[in-house]
Short mmCIF file of C-alpha atoms in Angstrom, two decimals:
data_model
loop_
_atom_site.label_atom_id
_atom_site.label_comp_id
_atom_site.label_asym_id
_atom_site.label_seq_id
_atom_site.Cartn_x
_atom_site.Cartn_y
_atom_site.Cartn_z
CA MET A 920 92.89 89.61 122.70
CA HIS A 921 96.19 89.94 120.83
CA TYR A 922 98.45 92.93 121.56
CA LEU A 923 101.36 93.96 119.35
CA LYS A 924 104.47 95.28 121.11
CA LEU A 925 106.50 97.77 119.01
CA PRO A 926 109.77 99.67 119.65
CA CYS A 927 109.54 103.47 119.91
CA SER A 928 113.06 103.87 118.49
CA GLN A 929 112.29 102.68 114.95
CA PRO A 930 109.68 104.04 112.53
CA LEU A 931 107.23 101.74 110.81
CA THR A 932 107.48 101.15 107.06
CA PHE A 933 104.56 102.71 105.21
CA LEU A 934 103.28 100.74 102.20
CA SER A 935 99.95 102.24 101.13
CA CYS A 936 96.82 103.90 102.51
CA GLY A 937 93.38 105.00 101.45
CA GLN A 938 89.74 105.19 102.37
CA LEU A 939 86.82 102.97 101.48
CA VAL A 940 83.36 104.39 100.86
CA LYS A 941 80.48 102.03 100.01
CA ASN A 942 76.74 102.67 100.02
CA LYS A 943 75.84 99.15 101.21
CA ASN A 944 76.51 95.41 100.89
CA PHE A 945 80.28 95.61 101.30
CA LEU A 946 81.99 92.32 102.13
CA HIS A 947 85.68 92.44 102.99
CA PRO A 948 87.60 89.89 100.86
CA LYS A 949 89.40 86.94 102.44
CA ARG A 950 93.12 87.70 102.65
CA LEU A 951 96.41 86.45 104.05
CA LEU A 952 98.96 89.28 103.74
CA ASP A 953 102.60 89.67 104.74
CA SER A 954 101.84 93.20 105.92
CA PHE A 955 99.86 94.68 108.81
CA VAL A 956 96.65 96.60 108.15
CA LEU A 957 95.04 99.22 110.38
CA ILE A 958 91.37 100.00 109.72
CA TYR A 959 89.55 102.87 111.42
CA VAL A 960 85.79 103.16 110.89
CA LEU A 961 84.32 106.64 110.44
CA LYS A 962 80.69 105.75 109.62
CA GLY A 963 78.64 102.59 109.31
CA SER A 964 79.66 99.12 110.44
CA LEU A 965 82.29 96.65 109.23
CA ASN A 966 81.90 92.92 109.84
CA ILE A 967 85.34 91.33 109.90
CA SER A 968 86.97 88.23 111.39
CA GLN A 969 90.52 87.52 112.55
CA TYR A 970 91.72 84.49 114.57
CA ASN A 971 88.23 83.10 113.83
CA ILE A 972 86.67 85.78 116.03
CA ARG A 973 83.81 87.64 114.39
CA ARG A 974 83.72 91.37 115.11
CA THR A 975 81.44 94.21 114.10
CA LEU A 976 83.21 97.57 114.12
CA GLY A 977 81.25 100.81 114.39
CA PRO A 978 82.24 104.50 114.26
CA ASN A 979 85.44 105.38 116.18
CA GLN A 980 86.45 101.74 116.38
CA PHE A 981 89.57 100.20 114.85
CA ILE A 982 91.10 96.82 114.15
CA LEU A 983 94.72 95.89 113.57
CA LEU A 984 94.90 93.02 111.09
CA HIS A 985 98.08 91.09 111.75
CA ALA A 986 100.58 90.02 109.12
CA SER A 987 100.48 86.37 108.04
CA THR A 988 97.05 85.97 109.68
CA GLU A 989 93.93 85.30 107.64
CA HIS A 990 91.14 87.85 107.88
CA PHE A 991 87.83 88.15 106.05
CA GLY A 992 84.43 89.75 106.08
CA TRP A 993 81.98 87.37 107.69
CA GLN A 994 78.87 89.30 106.65
CA GLU A 995 78.00 92.17 104.31
CA SER A 996 77.65 95.65 105.73
CA PRO A 997 73.95 96.50 105.41
CA GLU A 998 74.46 100.27 105.31
CA TYR A 999 76.70 103.10 104.18
CA LEU A 1000 80.29 102.38 105.19
CA HIS A 1001 83.30 104.71 105.36
CA TYR A 1002 86.69 103.78 106.81
CA TYR A 1003 90.39 104.63 106.57
CA TRP A 1004 93.01 101.92 106.01
CA VAL A 1005 96.80 101.72 105.93
CA HIS A 1006 99.17 98.83 105.11
CA PHE A 1007 102.60 98.72 106.71
CA HIS A 1008 105.54 96.59 107.82
CA ILE A 1009 107.22 96.71 111.22
CA PRO A 1010 111.04 96.91 111.55
CA THR A 1011 111.41 93.94 113.90
CA GLU A 1012 110.06 90.44 114.36
CA PRO A 1013 106.47 90.77 115.65
CA VAL A 1014 106.08 90.39 119.42
CA TYR A 1015 102.55 89.47 120.48
CA ILE A 1016 101.08 89.54 123.96
CA ILE A 1017 98.01 87.32 124.27
CA GLN A 1018 95.78 88.04 127.24
CA LYS A 1019 92.29 89.33 127.90
CA PRO A 1020 92.91 92.51 129.93
CA TYR A 1021 95.09 95.34 128.63
CA PRO A 1022 98.75 94.57 129.62
CA ILE A 1023 99.18 97.72 131.70
CA GLN A 1024 102.09 96.33 133.74
CA ILE A 1025 104.03 95.34 130.63
CA ASN A 1026 103.42 98.74 129.08
CA GLN A 1027 104.66 100.59 132.18
CA ALA A 1028 107.75 98.40 132.54
CA SER A 1029 108.85 99.04 128.93
CA PRO A 1030 108.96 102.80 128.23
CA ALA A 1031 110.94 102.10 125.02
CA TYR A 1032 107.94 100.24 123.58
CA TYR A 1033 104.30 100.90 122.83
CA ILE A 1034 101.47 98.41 122.74
CA LEU A 1035 98.74 98.23 120.11
CA PRO A 1036 95.58 96.27 120.89
CA GLU A 1037 94.00 94.15 118.20
CA THR A 1038 90.83 96.21 118.35
CA GLY A 1039 89.24 98.95 120.44
CA THR A 1040 87.11 102.10 120.67
CA LEU A 1041 88.65 105.57 120.79
CA ILE A 1042 87.22 108.18 123.13
CA HIS A 1043 88.91 111.19 121.51
CA GLN A 1044 87.22 111.21 118.12
CA LYS A 1045 89.34 113.85 116.35
CA ARG A 1046 93.02 112.99 116.84
CA VAL A 1047 93.30 109.72 114.91
CA PRO A 1048 91.06 110.84 111.98
CA VAL A 1049 93.14 114.01 111.61
CA LEU A 1050 96.39 112.01 111.55
CA PHE A 1051 94.87 109.56 109.06
CA SER A 1052 93.75 112.45 106.85
CA GLN A 1053 97.26 113.93 106.95
CA LEU A 1054 98.70 110.54 106.03
CA LEU A 1055 96.45 110.35 102.97
CA ASP A 1056 97.45 113.87 101.96
CA ILE A 1057 101.18 113.10 102.25
CA SER A 1058 100.75 109.88 100.24
CA MET A 1059 99.58 111.93 97.25
CA ARG A 1060 102.59 114.27 97.26
CA GLN A 1061 105.40 113.88 94.75
CA GLN A 1062 108.39 115.03 96.79
CA PRO A 1063 111.78 113.33 97.36
CA ALA A 1064 111.36 113.15 101.14
CA SER A 1065 107.69 112.16 101.12
CA GLN A 1066 108.44 108.47 101.68
CA TYR A 1067 110.32 109.19 104.90
CA LEU A 1068 107.59 111.57 105.99
CA LEU A 1069 105.07 108.79 105.42
CA HIS A 1070 107.04 106.37 107.63
CA TYR A 1071 107.18 108.84 110.51
CA SER A 1072 103.62 110.10 110.06
CA LEU A 1073 102.36 106.52 110.19
CA THR A 1074 104.40 105.88 113.33
CA ALA A 1075 102.98 109.03 114.93
CA LEU A 1076 99.48 107.81 114.09
CA LEU A 1077 100.00 104.46 115.78
CA LEU A 1078 101.73 106.03 118.77
CA GLU A 1079 98.72 108.31 119.20
CA LEU A 1080 96.38 105.35 118.95
CA ALA A 1081 98.41 103.33 121.46
CA GLY A 1082 98.70 106.28 123.85
CA GLU A 1083 95.00 107.04 123.79
CA PHE A 1084 94.08 103.42 124.35
CA SER A 1085 96.46 103.03 127.31
CA SER A 1086 94.99 106.19 128.88
CA HIS A 1087 91.70 104.30 129.40
CA TYR A 1088 93.40 102.23 132.09
CA PRO A 1089 94.53 102.99 135.64
CA ALA A 1090 97.62 105.13 136.15
CA PRO A 1091 100.88 103.51 137.29
CA LYS A 1092 101.37 102.67 140.93
CA GLU A 1093 102.32 105.55 143.18
CA GLU A 1094 105.83 104.16 143.45
CA SER A 1095 106.33 104.49 139.68
CA LEU A 1096 104.86 107.99 139.72
CA HIS A 1097 107.41 108.97 142.34
CA ILE A 1098 110.18 107.90 139.96
CA TYR A 1099 108.92 110.33 137.32
CA ARG A 1100 108.51 113.05 139.94
CA ILE A 1101 112.05 112.46 141.12
CA GLN A 1102 113.40 112.73 137.57
CA ASP A 1103 111.44 115.93 137.03
CA TRP A 1104 112.81 117.35 140.30
CA ILE A 1105 116.37 116.49 139.22
CA ARG A 1106 115.93 118.23 135.85
CA HIS A 1107 114.89 121.39 137.69
CA ASN A 1108 117.57 121.23 140.40
CA PHE A 1109 120.63 119.63 138.76
CA GLN A 1110 122.70 122.83 139.23
CA GLN A 1111 122.59 122.31 142.99
CA THR A 1112 124.56 119.82 145.04
CA ILE A 1113 122.38 116.72 144.93
CA THR A 1114 122.79 113.50 146.89
CA VAL A 1115 120.71 110.34 146.97
CA ALA A 1116 120.13 110.92 150.69
CA GLN A 1117 118.80 114.39 149.99
CA ILE A 1118 116.37 113.10 147.32
CA ALA A 1119 115.28 110.27 149.62
CA GLU A 1120 114.48 112.76 152.36
CA ILE A 1121 112.48 115.04 150.04
CA PHE A 1122 110.39 112.16 148.68
CA HIS A 1123 110.14 110.26 151.97
CA TYR A 1124 112.15 107.16 151.03
CA ASN A 1125 114.84 105.19 152.74
CA PRO A 1126 118.05 105.98 150.73
CA ASP A 1127 118.97 102.32 150.16
CA TYR A 1128 115.41 101.44 149.15
CA LEU A 1129 115.27 104.40 146.77
CA SER A 1130 118.56 103.44 145.11
CA SER A 1131 117.61 99.80 144.59
CA SER A 1132 114.04 100.58 143.46
CA TYR A 1133 115.19 103.24 141.01
CA LYS A 1134 117.70 100.90 139.39
CA LYS A 1135 115.13 98.11 139.21
CA LEU A 1136 112.56 100.34 137.51
CA THR A 1137 114.86 102.25 135.14
CA GLY A 1138 117.87 99.97 134.62
CA THR A 1139 120.33 102.67 135.72
CA THR A 1140 121.45 104.31 138.94
CA LEU A 1141 120.13 107.55 140.35
CA THR A 1142 123.63 109.05 140.30
CA ARG A 1143 124.03 108.24 136.62
CA TYR A 1144 120.70 109.88 135.81
CA ILE A 1145 121.77 113.04 137.67
CA ASN A 1146 125.04 113.08 135.74
CA SER A 1147 123.27 112.47 132.41
CA VAL A 1148 121.11 115.57 132.96
CA ARG A 1149 124.19 117.60 133.88
CA ILE A 1150 126.20 116.41 130.87
CA GLN A 1151 123.34 117.21 128.50
CA SER A 1152 123.24 120.74 129.90
CA ALA A 1153 127.04 120.99 129.58
CA LYS A 1154 126.87 119.96 125.91
CA ASN A 1155 124.33 122.71 125.23
CA LEU A 1156 126.55 125.30 126.91
CA LEU A 1157 129.66 124.09 125.08
CA THR A 1158 127.99 124.66 121.72
CA THR A 1159 126.01 127.84 122.44
CA THR A 1160 128.14 129.96 124.82
CA ASP A 1161 131.68 131.23 125.33
CA PHE A 1162 131.80 130.06 128.97
CA THR A 1163 135.03 128.53 130.16
CA LEU A 1164 135.10 124.83 130.99
CA LYS A 1165 135.37 125.71 134.68
CA GLU A 1166 132.32 127.95 134.47
CA ILE A 1167 130.34 125.25 132.67
CA ALA A 1168 131.34 122.63 135.23
CA PHE A 1169 130.11 124.74 138.15
CA TYR A 1170 126.99 125.89 136.28
CA CYS A 1171 126.00 122.26 135.70
CA GLY A 1172 126.39 121.27 139.34
CA PHE A 1173 129.90 119.80 139.34
CA SER A 1174 131.84 121.10 142.32
CA ASP A 1175 135.12 119.77 140.90
CA GLU A 1176 136.35 120.56 137.39
CA LYS A 1177 138.37 117.35 137.11
CA TYR A 1178 135.37 115.26 138.09
CA PHE A 1179 133.36 117.06 135.37
CA PHE A 1180 135.99 116.07 132.79
CA LYS A 1181 135.94 112.47 134.00
CA VAL A 1182 132.13 112.15 133.89
CA PHE A 1183 131.92 113.91 130.52
CA LYS A 1184 134.36 111.44 128.97
CA GLN A 1185 132.45 108.50 130.47
CA PHE A 1186 129.29 109.66 128.68
CA GLU A 1187 130.73 111.01 125.41
CA ASP A 1188 134.07 109.16 125.02
CA ILE A 1189 135.81 112.49 124.44
CA THR A 1190 136.76 115.45 126.64
CA PRO A 1191 134.67 118.63 126.84
CA SER A 1192 137.35 120.51 124.84
CA GLU A 1193 137.36 117.86 122.11
CA PHE A 1194 133.56 117.92 121.98
CA LYS A 1195 133.49 121.69 121.56
CA GLY A 1196 136.23 121.61 118.93
CA ALA A 1197 134.51 118.85 116.96
CA PHE A 1198 131.19 120.70 117.01
CA PHE A 1199 132.57 123.96 115.65
CA LYS A 1200 134.72 122.13 113.08
CA LYS A 1201 131.62 120.33 111.83
CA LYS A 1202 129.71 123.59 111.75
CA GLU A 1203 132.39 125.26 109.63
CA VAL A 1204 132.43 122.33 107.17
CA SER A 1205 128.63 122.40 106.80
CA GLN A 1206 128.71 126.11 106.04
#
């Protein structure tokens, strides 16, 4: 099985989409394209081959035909056939994972990426067809921003497909789940005085083990994550309230105003005052 690894940060490039409806005897032509093709079968069966592997797709099954890879129909469909299709490019050089089982460990270790299997069966039978139908509707609009909407709608479709497929497989290890629980706890308690030792005690970890494991799993320190949540809250307050800088610092969990200024500049490269001034200056210009 081939899996395609895609970045969440960049939308896909939509090329074209449509739906095929044939009463019987449909044979997919032999092709070698520079674009990717996603096919999702609604009714009937599609006989198609890729990497010299013959597959028969039925309702609620899909196949991702890879760019620069020959694919073809290996036998006519003997019955009524209805499927959606979309052609697209990806923004980066394709990264393929070739293995038989779903690469659950790779998927969990890379939250900035999503993984699309070459083929599969969807359990939730309404989500992907609805997104495909919306994509077809948008493709027929004649609006200036429609092309961008198509790129993002296509990306949402494939993210939904990837997310549903990954949900078929076991959840992350308990250790990884604790990381998400810890982050959720921090987002709800960042206004308090928080220490790594305190978090370790609440979640039953050794403090040193928690610190090293968190950095290994997320690529950043626990303290930096706490500060990132606090700074995000401070930015919201700076642009939506008339609180003083001292009030904002204490509201966001900083016991020292000078330390708040220092951390804010580390994250934003400007002081809280400069951030607030730049925001309102920009707002006046846009008006």
